[in-house]
mmCIF file of C-alpha atoms in Angstrom:
data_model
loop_
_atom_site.group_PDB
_atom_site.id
_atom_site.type_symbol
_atom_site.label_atom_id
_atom_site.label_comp_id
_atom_site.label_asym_id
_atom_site.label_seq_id
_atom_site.Cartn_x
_atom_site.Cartn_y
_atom_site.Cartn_z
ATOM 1 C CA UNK A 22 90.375 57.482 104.945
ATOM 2 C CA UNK A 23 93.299 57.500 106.763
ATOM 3 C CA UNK A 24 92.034 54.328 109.601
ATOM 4 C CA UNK A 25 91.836 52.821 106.111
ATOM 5 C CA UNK A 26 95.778 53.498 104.952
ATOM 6 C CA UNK A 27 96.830 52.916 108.573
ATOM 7 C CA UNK A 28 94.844 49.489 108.390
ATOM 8 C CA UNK A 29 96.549 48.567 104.967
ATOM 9 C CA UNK A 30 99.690 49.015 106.434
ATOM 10 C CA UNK A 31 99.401 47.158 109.638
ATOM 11 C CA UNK A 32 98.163 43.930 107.435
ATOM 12 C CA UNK A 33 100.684 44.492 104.898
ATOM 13 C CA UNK A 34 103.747 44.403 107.862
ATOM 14 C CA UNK A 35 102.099 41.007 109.373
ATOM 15 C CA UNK A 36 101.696 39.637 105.608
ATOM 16 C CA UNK A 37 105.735 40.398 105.795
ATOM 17 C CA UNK A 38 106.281 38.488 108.977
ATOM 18 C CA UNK A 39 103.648 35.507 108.008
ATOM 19 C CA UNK A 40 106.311 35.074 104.672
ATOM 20 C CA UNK A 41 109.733 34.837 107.178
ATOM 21 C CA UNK A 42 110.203 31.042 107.838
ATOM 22 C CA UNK A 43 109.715 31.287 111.507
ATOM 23 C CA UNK A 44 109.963 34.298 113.791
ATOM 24 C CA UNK A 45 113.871 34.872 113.945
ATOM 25 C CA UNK A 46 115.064 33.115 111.247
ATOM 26 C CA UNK A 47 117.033 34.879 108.621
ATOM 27 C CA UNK A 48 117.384 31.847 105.875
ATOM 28 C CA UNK A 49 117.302 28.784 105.634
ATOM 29 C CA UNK A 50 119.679 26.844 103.504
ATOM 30 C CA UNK A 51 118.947 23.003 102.969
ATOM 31 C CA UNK A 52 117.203 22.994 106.604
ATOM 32 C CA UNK A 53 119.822 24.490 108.103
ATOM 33 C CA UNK A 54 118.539 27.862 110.236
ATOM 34 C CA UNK A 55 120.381 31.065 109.816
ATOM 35 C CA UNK A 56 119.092 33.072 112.572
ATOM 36 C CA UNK A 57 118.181 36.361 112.926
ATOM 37 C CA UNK A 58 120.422 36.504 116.132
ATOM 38 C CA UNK A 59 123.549 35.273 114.160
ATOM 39 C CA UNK A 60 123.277 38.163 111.254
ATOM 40 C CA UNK A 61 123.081 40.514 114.109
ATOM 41 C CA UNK A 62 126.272 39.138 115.894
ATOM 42 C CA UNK A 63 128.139 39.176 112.575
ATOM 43 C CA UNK A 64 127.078 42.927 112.116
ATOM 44 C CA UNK A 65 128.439 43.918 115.222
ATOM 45 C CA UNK A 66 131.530 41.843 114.857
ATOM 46 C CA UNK A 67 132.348 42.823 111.930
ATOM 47 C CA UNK A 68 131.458 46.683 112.494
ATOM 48 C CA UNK A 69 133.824 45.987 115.310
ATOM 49 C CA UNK A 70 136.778 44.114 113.108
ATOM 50 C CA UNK A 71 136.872 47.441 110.425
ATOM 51 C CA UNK A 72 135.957 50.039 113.193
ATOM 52 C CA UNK A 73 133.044 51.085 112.168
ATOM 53 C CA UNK A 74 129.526 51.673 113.651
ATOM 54 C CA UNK A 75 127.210 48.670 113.450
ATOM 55 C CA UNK A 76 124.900 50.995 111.679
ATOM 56 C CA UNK A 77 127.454 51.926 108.926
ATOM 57 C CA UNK A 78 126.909 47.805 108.138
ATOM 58 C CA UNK A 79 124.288 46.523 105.634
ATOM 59 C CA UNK A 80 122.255 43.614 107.206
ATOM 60 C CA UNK A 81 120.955 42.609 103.843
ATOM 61 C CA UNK A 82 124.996 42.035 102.690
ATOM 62 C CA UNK A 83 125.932 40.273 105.764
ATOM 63 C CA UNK A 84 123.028 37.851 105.473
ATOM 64 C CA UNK A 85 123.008 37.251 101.674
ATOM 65 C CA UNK A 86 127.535 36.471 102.169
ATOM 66 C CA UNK A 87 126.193 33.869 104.966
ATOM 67 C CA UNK A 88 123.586 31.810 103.094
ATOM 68 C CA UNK A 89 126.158 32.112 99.962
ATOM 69 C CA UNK A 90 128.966 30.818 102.263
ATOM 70 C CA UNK A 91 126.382 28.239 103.824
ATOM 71 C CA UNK A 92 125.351 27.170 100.333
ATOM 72 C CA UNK A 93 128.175 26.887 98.633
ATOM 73 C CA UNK A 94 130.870 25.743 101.058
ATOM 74 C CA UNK A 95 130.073 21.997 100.350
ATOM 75 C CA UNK A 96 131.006 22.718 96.733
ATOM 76 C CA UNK A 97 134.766 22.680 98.284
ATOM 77 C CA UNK A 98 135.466 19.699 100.422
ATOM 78 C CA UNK A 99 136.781 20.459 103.687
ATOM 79 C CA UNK A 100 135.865 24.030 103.572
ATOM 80 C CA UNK A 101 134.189 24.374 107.022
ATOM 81 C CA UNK A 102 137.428 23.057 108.851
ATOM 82 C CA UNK A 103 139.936 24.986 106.439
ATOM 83 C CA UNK A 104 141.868 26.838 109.158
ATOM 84 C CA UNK A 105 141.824 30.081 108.576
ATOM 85 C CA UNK A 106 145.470 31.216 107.456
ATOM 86 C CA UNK A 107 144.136 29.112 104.634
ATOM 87 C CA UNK A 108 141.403 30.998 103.963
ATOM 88 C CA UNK A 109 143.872 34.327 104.505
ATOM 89 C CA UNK A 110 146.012 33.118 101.884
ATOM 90 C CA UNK A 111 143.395 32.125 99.157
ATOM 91 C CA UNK A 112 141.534 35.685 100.067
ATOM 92 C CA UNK A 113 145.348 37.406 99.405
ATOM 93 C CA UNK A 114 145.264 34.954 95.945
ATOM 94 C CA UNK A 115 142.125 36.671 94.673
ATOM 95 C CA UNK A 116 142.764 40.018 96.321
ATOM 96 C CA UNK A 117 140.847 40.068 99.285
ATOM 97 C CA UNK A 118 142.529 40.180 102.366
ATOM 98 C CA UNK A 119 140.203 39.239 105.232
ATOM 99 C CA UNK A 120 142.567 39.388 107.935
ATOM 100 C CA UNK A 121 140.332 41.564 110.526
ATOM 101 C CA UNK A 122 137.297 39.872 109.776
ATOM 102 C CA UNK A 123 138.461 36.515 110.165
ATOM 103 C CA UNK A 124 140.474 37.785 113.755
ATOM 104 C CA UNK A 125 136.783 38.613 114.978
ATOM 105 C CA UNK A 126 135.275 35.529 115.955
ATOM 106 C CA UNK A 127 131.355 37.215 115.411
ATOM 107 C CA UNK A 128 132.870 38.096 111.828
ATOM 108 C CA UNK A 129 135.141 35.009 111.060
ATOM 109 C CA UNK A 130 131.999 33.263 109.139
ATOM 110 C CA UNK A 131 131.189 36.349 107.257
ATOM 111 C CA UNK A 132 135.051 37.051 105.907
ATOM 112 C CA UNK A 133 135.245 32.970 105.409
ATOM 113 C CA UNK A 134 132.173 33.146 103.397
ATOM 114 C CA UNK A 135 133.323 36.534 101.568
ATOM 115 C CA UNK A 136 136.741 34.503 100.345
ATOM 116 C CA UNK A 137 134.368 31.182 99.528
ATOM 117 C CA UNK A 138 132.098 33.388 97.150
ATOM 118 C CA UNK A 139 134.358 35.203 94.979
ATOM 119 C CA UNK A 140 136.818 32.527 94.281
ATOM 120 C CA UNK A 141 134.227 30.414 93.209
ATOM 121 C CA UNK A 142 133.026 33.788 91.367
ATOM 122 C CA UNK A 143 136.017 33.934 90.047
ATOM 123 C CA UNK A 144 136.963 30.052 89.098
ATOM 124 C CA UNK A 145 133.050 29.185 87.853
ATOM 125 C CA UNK A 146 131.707 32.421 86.986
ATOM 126 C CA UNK A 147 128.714 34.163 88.080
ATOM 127 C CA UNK A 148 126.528 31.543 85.935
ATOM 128 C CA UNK A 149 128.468 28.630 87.383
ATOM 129 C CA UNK A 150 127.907 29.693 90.580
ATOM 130 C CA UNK A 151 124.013 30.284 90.366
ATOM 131 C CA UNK A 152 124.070 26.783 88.354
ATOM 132 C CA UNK A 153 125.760 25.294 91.652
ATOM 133 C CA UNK A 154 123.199 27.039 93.548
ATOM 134 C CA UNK A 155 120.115 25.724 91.655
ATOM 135 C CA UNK A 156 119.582 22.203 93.812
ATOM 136 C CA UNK A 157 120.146 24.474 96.832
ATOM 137 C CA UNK A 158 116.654 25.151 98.996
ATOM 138 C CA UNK A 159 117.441 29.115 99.918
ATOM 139 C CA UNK A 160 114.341 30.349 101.983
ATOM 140 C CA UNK A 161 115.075 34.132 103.248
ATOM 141 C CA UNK A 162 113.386 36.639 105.564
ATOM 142 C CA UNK A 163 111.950 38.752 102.943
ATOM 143 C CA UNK A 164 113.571 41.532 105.502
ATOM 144 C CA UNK A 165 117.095 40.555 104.644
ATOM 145 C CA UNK A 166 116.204 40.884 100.714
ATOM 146 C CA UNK A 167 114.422 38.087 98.106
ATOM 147 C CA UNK A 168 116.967 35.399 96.764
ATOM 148 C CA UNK A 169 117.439 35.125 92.918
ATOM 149 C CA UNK A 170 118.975 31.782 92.251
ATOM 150 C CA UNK A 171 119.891 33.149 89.014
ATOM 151 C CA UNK A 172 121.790 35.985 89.831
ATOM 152 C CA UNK A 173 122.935 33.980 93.537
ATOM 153 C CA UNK A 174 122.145 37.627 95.376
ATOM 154 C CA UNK A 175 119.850 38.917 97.850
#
């Protein structure tokens, strides 16, 4: 009996691994890879921009603020080469301020991304944000969490 519940396990953790998109991928958003790697160096960096242990950091957040960021930055033209005291000062605007996560370049796309999500959270609302989101392909590691288009989470 128990070969049997050891044997269910094993092919229910490969069944996980067959759903990823490819071994070390995270996401994909509109054929653009999010790696597995890159969620990894944004935990540490930004573990290391609030002083924290990289273990005190949720993967699942990090990755679901980087395919948001990576999804939604072309709804704001120019986004991706905003510099960031830009960013810093529409983060202050909506009361974020990002200022040690952007300083920490493994972090900067995370606390770009954070400041890209909730002003559009704010300025379109949580259903004009998962409307903007519906023509977006999101695949995601089913480790990092299962994306709900309607709710734009992980």
């Amino acid at each position: 009996m128990k070969l049997i519940r050891v044997a269910t396990a094993v092919a229910a953790v490969a069944l996980l691994g067959a759903c990823s998109p490819t071994s070390g991928t995270a996401a994909v958003v509109d054929g653009r890879v999010l790696t597995t790697t890159e969620v990894e160096n944004t935990v540490a960096g930004c573990a290391s921009a609030i002083g924290v242990d990289k273990s005190q950091v949720n993967r699942s957040v990090i990755a679901q603020s980087l395919v948001l960021g990576r999804a939604l930055a072309p709804l704001i033209e120019g986004f991706d080469q905003m510099p960031d005291d830009q960013i810093l000062q529409v983060g202050q605007g909506i009361g974020i301020d990002t200022t040690p996560l952007l300083a920490n370049a493994d972090c900067n796309e995370f606390g770009r991304a954070a400041v890209l999500t909730n002003s559009l959270l704010q300025s379109l609302g949580a259903q004009g944000v998962a409307q903007a989101l519906a023509d977006t392909d999101i695949t995601v590691n089913p480790q990092y969490g299962r994306f709900d288009p309607a709710q734009a989470t992980l």
